[in-house]
mmCIF file of C-alpha atoms and ligand atoms in Angstrom:
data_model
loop_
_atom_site.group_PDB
_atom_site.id
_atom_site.type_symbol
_atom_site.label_atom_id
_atom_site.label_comp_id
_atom_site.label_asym_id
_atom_site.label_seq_id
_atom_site.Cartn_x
_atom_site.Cartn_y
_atom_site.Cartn_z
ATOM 1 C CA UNK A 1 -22.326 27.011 47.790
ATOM 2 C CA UNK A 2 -20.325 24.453 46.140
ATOM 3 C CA UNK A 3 -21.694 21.674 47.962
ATOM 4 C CA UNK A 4 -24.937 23.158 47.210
ATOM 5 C CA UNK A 5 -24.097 22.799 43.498
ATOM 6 C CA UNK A 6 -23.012 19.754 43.890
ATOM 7 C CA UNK A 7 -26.111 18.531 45.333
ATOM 8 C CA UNK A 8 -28.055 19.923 42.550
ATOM 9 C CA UNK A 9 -25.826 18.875 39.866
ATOM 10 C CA UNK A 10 -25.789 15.541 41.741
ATOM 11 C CA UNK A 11 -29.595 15.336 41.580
ATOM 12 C CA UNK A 12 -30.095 16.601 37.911
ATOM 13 C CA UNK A 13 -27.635 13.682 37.097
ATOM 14 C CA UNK A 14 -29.893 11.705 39.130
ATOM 15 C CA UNK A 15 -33.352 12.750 37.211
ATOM 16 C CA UNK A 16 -31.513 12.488 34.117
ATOM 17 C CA UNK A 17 -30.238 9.141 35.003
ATOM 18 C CA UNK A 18 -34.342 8.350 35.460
ATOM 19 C CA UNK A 19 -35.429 10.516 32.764
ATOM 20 C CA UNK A 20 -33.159 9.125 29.927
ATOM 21 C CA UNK A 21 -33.856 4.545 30.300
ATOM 22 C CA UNK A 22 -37.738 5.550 30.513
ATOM 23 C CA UNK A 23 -37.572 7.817 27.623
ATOM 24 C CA UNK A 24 -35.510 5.594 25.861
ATOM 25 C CA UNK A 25 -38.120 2.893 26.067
ATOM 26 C CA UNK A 26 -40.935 5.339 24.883
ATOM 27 C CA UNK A 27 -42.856 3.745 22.713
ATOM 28 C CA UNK A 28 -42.651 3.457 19.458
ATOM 29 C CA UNK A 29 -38.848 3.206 19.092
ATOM 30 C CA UNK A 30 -38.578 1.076 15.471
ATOM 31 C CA UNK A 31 -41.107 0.419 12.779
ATOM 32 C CA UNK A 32 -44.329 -1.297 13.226
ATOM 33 C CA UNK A 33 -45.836 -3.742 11.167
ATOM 34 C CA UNK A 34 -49.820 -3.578 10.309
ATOM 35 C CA UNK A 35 -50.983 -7.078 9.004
ATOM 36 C CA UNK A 36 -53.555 -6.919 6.498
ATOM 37 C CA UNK A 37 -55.071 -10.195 6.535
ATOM 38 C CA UNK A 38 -56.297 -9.729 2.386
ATOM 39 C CA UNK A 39 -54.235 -8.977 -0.837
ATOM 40 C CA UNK A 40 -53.687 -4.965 -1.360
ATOM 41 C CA UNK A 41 -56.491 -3.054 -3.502
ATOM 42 C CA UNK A 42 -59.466 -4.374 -1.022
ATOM 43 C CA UNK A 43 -60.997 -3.054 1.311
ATOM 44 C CA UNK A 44 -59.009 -3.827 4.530
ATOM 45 C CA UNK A 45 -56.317 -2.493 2.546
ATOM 46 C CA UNK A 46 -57.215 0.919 1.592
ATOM 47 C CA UNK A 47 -58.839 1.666 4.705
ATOM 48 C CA UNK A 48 -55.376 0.380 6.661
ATOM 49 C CA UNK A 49 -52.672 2.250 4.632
ATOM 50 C CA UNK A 50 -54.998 5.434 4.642
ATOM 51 C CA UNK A 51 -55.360 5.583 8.961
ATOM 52 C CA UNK A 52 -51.947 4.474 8.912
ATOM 53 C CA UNK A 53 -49.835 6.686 6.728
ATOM 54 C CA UNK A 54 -51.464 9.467 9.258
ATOM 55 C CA UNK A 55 -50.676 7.544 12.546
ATOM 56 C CA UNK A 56 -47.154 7.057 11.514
ATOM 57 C CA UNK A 57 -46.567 10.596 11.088
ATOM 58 C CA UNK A 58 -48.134 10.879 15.192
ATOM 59 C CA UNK A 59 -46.347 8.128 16.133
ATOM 60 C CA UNK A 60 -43.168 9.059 14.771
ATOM 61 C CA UNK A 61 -42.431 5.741 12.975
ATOM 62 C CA UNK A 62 -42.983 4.080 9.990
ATOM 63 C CA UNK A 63 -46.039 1.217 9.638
ATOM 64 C CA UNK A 64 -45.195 -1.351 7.181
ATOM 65 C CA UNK A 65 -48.241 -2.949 5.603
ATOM 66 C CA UNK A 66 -48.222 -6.905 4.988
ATOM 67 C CA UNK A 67 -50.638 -8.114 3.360
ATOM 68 C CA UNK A 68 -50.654 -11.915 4.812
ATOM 69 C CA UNK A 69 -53.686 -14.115 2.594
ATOM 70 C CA UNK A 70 -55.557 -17.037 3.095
ATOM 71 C CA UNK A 71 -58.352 -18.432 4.155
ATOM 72 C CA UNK A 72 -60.716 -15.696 4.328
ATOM 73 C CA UNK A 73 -58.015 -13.706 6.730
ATOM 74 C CA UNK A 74 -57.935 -16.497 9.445
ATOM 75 C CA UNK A 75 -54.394 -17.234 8.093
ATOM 76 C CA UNK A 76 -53.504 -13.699 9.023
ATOM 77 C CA UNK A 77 -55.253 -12.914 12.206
ATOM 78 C CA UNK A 78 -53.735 -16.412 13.984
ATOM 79 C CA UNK A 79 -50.243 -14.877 13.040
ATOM 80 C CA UNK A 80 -51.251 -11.723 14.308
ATOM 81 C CA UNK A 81 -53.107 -13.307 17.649
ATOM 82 C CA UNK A 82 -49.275 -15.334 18.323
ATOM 83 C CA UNK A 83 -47.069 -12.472 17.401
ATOM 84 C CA UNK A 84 -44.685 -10.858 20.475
ATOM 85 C CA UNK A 85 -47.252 -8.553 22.298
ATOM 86 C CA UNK A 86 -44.888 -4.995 22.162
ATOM 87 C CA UNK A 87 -46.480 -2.826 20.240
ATOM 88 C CA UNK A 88 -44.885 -3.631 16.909
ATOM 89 C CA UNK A 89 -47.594 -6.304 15.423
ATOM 90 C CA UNK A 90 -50.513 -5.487 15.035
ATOM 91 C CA UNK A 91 -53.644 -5.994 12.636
ATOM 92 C CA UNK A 92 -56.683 -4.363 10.846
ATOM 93 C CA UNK A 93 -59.325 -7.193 10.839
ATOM 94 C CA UNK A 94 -63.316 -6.901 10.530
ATOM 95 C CA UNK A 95 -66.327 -8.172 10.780
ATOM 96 C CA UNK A 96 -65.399 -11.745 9.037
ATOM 97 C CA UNK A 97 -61.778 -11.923 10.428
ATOM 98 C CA UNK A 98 -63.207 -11.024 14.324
ATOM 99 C CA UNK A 99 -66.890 -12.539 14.681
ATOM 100 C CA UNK A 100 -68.401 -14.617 11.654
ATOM 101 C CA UNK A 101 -64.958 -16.744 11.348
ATOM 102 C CA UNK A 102 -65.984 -17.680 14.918
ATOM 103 C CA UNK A 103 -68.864 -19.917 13.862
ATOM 104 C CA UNK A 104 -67.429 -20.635 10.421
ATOM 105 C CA UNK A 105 -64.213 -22.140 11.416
ATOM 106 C CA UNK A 106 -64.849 -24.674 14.280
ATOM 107 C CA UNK A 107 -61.287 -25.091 14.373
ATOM 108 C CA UNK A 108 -60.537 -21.524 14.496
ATOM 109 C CA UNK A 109 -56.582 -20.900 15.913
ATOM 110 C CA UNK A 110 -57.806 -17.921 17.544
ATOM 111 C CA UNK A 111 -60.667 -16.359 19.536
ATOM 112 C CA UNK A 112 -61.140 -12.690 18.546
ATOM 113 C CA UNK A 113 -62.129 -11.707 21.903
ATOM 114 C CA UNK A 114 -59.499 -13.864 24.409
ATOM 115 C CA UNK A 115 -56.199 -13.312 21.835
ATOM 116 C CA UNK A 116 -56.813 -9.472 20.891
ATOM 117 C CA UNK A 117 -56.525 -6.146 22.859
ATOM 118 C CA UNK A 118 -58.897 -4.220 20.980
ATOM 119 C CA UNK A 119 -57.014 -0.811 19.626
ATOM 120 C CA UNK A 120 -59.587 1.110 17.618
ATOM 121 C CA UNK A 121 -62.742 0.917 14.742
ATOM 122 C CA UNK A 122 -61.391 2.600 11.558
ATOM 123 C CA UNK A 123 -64.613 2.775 9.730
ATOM 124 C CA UNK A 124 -67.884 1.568 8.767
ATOM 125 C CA UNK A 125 -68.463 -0.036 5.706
ATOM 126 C CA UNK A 126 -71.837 -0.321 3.925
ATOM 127 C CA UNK A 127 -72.474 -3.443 1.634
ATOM 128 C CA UNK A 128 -73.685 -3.249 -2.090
ATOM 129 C CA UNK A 129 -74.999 -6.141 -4.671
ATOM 130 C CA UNK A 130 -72.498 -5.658 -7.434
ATOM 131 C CA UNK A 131 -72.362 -7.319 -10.515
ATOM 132 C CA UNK A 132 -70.018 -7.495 -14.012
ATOM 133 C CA UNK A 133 -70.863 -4.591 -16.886
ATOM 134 C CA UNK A 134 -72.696 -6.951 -19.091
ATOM 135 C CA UNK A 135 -74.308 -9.311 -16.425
ATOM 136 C CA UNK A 136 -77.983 -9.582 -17.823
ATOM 137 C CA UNK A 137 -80.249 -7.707 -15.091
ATOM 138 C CA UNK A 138 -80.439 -4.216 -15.047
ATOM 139 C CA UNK A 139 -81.959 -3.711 -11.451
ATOM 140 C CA UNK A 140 -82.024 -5.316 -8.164
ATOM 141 C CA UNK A 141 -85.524 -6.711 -8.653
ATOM 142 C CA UNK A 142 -83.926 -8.514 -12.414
ATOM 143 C CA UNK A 143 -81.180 -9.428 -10.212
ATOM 144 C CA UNK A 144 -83.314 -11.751 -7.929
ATOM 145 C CA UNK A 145 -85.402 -13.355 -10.677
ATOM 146 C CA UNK A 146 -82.422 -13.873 -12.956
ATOM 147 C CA UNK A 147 -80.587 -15.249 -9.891
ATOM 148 C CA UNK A 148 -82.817 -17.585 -8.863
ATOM 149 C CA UNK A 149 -83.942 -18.813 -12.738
ATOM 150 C CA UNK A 150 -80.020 -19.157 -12.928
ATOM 151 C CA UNK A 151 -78.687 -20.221 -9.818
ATOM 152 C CA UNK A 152 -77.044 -23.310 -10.885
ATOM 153 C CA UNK A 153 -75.276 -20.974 -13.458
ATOM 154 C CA UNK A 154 -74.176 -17.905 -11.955
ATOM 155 C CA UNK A 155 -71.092 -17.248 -9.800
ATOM 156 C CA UNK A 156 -70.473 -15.130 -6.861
ATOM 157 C CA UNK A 157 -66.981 -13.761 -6.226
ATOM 158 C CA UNK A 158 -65.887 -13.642 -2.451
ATOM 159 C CA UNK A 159 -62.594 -13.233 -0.328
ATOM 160 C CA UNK A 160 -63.124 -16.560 1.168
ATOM 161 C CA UNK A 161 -65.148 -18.538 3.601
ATOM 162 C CA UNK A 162 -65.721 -15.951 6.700
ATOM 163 C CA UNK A 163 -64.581 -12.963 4.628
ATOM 164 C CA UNK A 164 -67.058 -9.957 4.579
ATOM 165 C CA UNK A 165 -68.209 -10.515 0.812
ATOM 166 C CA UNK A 166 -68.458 -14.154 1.633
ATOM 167 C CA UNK A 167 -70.696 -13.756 4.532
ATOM 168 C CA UNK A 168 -72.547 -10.960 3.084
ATOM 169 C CA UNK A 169 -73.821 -13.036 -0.139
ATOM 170 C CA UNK A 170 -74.388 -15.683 1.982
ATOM 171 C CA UNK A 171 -76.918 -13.682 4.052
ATOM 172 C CA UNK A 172 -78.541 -12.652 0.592
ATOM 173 C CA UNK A 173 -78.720 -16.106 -0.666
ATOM 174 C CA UNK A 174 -80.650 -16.964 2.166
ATOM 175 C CA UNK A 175 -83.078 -14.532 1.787
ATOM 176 C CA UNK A 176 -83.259 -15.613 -2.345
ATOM 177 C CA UNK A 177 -82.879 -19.579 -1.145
ATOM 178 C CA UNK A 178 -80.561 -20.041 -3.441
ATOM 179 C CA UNK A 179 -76.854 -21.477 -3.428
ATOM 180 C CA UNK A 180 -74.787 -20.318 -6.242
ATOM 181 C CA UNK A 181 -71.556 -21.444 -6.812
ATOM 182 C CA UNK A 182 -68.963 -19.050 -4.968
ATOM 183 C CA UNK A 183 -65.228 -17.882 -6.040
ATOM 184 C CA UNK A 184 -62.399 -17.300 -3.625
ATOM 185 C CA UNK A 185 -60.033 -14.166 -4.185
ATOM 186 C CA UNK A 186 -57.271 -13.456 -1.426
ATOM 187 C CA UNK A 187 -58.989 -10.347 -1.026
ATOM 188 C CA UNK A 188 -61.917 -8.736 -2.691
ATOM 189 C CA UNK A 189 -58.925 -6.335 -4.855
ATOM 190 C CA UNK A 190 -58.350 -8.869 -6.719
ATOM 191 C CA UNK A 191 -62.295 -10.059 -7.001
ATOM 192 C CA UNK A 192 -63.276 -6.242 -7.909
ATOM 193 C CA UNK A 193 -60.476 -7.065 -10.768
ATOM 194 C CA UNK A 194 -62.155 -10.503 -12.123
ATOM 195 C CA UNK A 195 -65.345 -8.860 -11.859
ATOM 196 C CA UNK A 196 -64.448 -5.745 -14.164
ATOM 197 C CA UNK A 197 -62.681 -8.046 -16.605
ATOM 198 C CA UNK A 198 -66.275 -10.134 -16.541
ATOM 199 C CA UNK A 199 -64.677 -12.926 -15.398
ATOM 200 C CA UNK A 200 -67.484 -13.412 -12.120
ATOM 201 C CA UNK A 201 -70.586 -12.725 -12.337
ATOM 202 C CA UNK A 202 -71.356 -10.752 -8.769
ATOM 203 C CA UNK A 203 -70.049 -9.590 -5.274
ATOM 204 C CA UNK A 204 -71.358 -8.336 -2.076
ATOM 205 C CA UNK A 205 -68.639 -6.139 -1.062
ATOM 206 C CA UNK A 206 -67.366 -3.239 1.074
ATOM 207 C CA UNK A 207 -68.191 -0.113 -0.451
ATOM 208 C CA UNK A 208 -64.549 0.967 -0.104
ATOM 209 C CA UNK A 209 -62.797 -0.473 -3.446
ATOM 210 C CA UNK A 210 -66.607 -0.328 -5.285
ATOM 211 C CA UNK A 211 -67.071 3.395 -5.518
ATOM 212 C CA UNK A 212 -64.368 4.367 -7.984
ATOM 213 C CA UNK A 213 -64.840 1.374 -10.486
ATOM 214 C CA UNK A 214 -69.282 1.923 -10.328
ATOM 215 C CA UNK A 215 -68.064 5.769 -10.886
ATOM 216 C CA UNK A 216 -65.963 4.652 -14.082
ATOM 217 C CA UNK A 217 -69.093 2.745 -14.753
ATOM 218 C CA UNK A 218 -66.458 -0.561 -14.940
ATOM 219 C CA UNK A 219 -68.915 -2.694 -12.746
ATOM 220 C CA UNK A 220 -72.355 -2.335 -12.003
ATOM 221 C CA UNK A 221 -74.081 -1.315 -8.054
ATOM 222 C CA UNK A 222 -77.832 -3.035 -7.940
ATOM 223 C CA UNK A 223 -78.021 -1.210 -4.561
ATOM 224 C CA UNK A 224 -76.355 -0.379 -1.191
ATOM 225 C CA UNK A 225 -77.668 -2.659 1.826
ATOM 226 C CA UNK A 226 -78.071 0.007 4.304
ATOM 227 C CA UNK A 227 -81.492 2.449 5.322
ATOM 228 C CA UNK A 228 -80.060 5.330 3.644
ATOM 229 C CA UNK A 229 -78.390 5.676 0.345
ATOM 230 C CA UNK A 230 -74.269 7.096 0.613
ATOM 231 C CA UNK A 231 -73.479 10.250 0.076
ATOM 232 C CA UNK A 232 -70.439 8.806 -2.216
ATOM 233 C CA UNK A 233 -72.880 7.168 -4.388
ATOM 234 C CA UNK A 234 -76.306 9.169 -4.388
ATOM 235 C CA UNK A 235 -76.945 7.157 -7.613
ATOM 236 C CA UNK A 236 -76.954 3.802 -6.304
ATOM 237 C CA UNK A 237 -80.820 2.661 -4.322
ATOM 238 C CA UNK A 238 -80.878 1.185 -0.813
ATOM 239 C CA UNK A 239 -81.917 -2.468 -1.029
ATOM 240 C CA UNK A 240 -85.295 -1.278 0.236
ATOM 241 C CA UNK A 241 -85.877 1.351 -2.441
ATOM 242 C CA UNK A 242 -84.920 -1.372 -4.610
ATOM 243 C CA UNK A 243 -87.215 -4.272 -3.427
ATOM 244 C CA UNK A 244 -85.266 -6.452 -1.171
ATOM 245 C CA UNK A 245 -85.426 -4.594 2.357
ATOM 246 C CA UNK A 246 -84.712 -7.721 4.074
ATOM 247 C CA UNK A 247 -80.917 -7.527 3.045
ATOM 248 C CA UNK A 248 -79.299 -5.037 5.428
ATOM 249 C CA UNK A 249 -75.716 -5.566 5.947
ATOM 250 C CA UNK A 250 -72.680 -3.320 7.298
ATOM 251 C CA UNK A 251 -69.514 -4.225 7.722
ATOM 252 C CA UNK A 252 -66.668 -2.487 9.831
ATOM 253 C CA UNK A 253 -62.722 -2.505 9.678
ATOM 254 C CA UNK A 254 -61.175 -2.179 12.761
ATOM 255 C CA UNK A 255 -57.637 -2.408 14.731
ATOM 256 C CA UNK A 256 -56.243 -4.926 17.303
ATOM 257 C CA UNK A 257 -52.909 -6.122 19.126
ATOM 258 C CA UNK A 258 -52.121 -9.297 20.603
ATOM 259 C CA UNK A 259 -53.403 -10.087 23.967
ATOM 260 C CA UNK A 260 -51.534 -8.665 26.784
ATOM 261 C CA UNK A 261 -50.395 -5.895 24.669
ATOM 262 C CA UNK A 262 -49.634 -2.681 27.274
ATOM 263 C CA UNK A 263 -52.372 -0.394 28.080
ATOM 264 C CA UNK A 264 -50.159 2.321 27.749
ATOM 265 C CA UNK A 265 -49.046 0.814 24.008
ATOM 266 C CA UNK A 266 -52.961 0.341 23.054
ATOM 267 C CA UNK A 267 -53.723 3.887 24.722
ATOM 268 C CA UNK A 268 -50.923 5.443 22.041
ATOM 269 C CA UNK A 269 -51.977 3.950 19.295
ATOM 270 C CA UNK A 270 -56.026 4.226 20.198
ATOM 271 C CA UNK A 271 -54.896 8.403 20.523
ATOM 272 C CA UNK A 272 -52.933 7.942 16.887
ATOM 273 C CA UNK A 273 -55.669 6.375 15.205
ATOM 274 C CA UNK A 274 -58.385 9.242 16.796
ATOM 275 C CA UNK A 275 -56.264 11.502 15.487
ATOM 276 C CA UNK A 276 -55.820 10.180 11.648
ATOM 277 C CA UNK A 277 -59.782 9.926 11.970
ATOM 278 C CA UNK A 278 -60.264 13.537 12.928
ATOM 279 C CA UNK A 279 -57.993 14.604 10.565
ATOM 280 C CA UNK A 280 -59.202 16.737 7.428
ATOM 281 C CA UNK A 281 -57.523 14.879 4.685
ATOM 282 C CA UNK A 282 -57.883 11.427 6.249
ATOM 283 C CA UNK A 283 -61.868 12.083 6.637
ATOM 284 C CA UNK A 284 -62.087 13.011 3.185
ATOM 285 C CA UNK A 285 -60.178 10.325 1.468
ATOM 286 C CA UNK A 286 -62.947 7.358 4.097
ATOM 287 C CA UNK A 287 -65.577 9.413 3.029
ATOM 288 C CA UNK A 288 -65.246 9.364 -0.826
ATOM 289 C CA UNK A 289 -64.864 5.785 -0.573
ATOM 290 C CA UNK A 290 -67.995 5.681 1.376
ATOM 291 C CA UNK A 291 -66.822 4.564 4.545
ATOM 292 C CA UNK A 292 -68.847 5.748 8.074
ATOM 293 C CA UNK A 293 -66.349 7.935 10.315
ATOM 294 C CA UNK A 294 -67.028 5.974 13.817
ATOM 295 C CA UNK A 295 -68.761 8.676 16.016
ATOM 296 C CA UNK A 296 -66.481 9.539 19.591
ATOM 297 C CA UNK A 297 -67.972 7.364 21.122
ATOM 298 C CA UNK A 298 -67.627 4.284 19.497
ATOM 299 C CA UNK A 299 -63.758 5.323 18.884
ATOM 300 C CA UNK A 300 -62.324 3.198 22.408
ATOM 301 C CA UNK A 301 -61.248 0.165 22.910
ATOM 302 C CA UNK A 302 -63.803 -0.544 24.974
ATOM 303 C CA UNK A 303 -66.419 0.354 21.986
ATOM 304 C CA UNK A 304 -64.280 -2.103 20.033
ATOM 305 C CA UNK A 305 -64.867 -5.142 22.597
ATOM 306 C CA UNK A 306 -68.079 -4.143 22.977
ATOM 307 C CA UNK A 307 -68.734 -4.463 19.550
ATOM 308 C CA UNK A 308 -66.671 -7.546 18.575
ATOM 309 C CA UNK A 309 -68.653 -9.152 21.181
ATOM 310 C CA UNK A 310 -72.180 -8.212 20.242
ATOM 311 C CA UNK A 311 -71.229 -9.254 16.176
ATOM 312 C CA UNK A 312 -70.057 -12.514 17.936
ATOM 313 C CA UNK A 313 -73.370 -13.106 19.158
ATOM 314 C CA UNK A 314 -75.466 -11.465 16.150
ATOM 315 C CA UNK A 315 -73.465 -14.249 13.536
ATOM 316 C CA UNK A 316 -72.698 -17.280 15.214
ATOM 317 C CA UNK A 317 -76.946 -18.584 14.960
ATOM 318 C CA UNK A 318 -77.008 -16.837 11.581
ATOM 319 C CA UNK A 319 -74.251 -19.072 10.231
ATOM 320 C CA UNK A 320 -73.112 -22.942 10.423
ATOM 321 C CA UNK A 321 -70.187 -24.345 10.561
ATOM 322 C CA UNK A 322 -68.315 -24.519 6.897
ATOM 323 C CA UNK A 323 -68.125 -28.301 6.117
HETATM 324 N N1 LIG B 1 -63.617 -6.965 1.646
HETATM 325 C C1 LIG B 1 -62.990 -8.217 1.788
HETATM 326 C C2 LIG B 1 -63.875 -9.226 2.437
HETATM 327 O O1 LIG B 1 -64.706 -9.673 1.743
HETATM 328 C C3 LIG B 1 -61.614 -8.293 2.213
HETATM 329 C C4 LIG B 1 -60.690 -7.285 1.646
HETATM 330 O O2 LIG B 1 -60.600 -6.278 2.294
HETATM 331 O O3 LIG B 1 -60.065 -7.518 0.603
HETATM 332 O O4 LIG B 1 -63.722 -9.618 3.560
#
């Protein structure tokens, strides 16, 4: 009987002494830090601290935003593609950061696809023409005309050479033929806030930061560059209801880790991030600022790769090389 106990007490000291190291090193154990690679108030911003004030409540841990600027996020995403691969870097980039810099930036310090273990897509994001209160044209069809009478005049504010808004205008103005002079922001936040003070003239931009200023009626929405119009702005005409159905752009915010990042770390944090997406409160909050909840199954890593890949491929003939 004793030596019976003995045995089991012998063996429960055993599976504790396997138990406790491996639950010790269950992930996360400290804070994690999401880079932002634009200035707080954009897009990439919002969308990041809203998924991640819900994953760090799964999680169990806090996730520090940085918001690391500079050339058009590139500055941010190499940092993020040589941080330590644990689990506790990690980044929210998009379309600009993880396929059109690819093209843009011959030089580029990174290659979304090798230095990235795709973690999840956080959200659509529709594109709209946008322009100051008081800029001259009152539709999108003024818009073009006045645009193209004016291009050596007019200015269009961007987030900087590979960013969404950047890439986005640059698309329309080759449609329109036309080459306006451009203005860099570290982030379209601060853009959105030159462009209500009427200090730029227009932006192609994420929905995301656009939907509460056009509802204030601080800025003004020519139309949304999608098929169908957004629910968060039923106001605001597609680009083909407005006369210009050859400008269709979406872009897409979406999370990654350093290569070589764990599966088991990148299967914890793809579960976190389902989770803030099906979540009532988190779903709400994308919503009213016009985002696109990704359907299940584009919510894998997998769907992620598949998908920086193919937007890869879809902008590097559409754009040359910045010189
Ligand atoms: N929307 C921005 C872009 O143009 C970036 C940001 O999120 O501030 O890429």
């Amino acid at each position: 009987m004793t030596f019976i106990r003995a045995l089991a007490g012998a063996c429960l000291a055993s599976l504790c002494g396997f138990v406790a190291p491996a639950k010790a090193q269950t992930y996360p154990t400290r804070s994690i830090t999401m880079i932002v690679p634009f200035a707080a108030g954009g897009p990439t911003d919002v969308i990041s601290r809203i998924v991640t004030s819900h994953m760090a409540q799964t999680l169990g841990q806090s996730i520090i935003i940085e918001n690391v600027v500079g050339a058009g996020g590139t500055t941010a995403t190499t940092r993020a593609a040589r941080a330590t691969n644990d689990g506790y870097t990690l980044i929210t980039g998009h379309m600009g950061t993880h396929a059109a810099s690819v093209p843009l930036y011959p030089k580029l310090a990174y290659h979304p696809e090798k230095d990235f273990e795709p973690v999840a897509l956080l959200a659509g994001t529709p594109i709209l023409i946008l322009a100051r209160k008081d800029f001259p044209p009152k539709d999108l069809k003024e818009f073009v005309t006045y645009v193209k009478a004016n291009s050596e005049k007019v200015n269009a504010a961007h987030a900087g050479i590979g960013s969404v808004s950047h890439v986005s205008c640059e698309l329309l103005h080759s449609i329109l033929d036309i080459k306006p002079v451009g203005v860099p922001f570290n982030g379209t936040g601060p853009a959105m806030n030159a462009l209500v003070a009427g200090q730029v003239d227009y932006i192609c931009d994420q929905i995301v930061n656009a939907v509460p200023q056009i509802n204030a009626g601080t800025i003004k929405a020519y139309a949304i560059a999608t098929p169908e119009r957004n629910p968060s702005l039923p106001n605001v005409p597609t680009t083909a209801e407005a006369g210009l159905p050859g400008f269709q752009a979406q872009a897409w915010n979406a999370m990654f880790a350093p290569k070589g990042t764990s599966p088991a770390i990148i299967a914890s944090l793809n579960a976190a991030a389902i989770k803030a997406l099906d979540d009532e409160t988190v779903k709400k909050r994308l919503l009213e600022l016009g985002s696109v909840i990704p359907v299940p199954k584009d919510r894998t890593p997998e769907a992620l790769a598949a998908l920086v890949k193919s937007e890869i491929a879809k902008w590097t003939p559409v754009l040359k090389p910045a010189s």
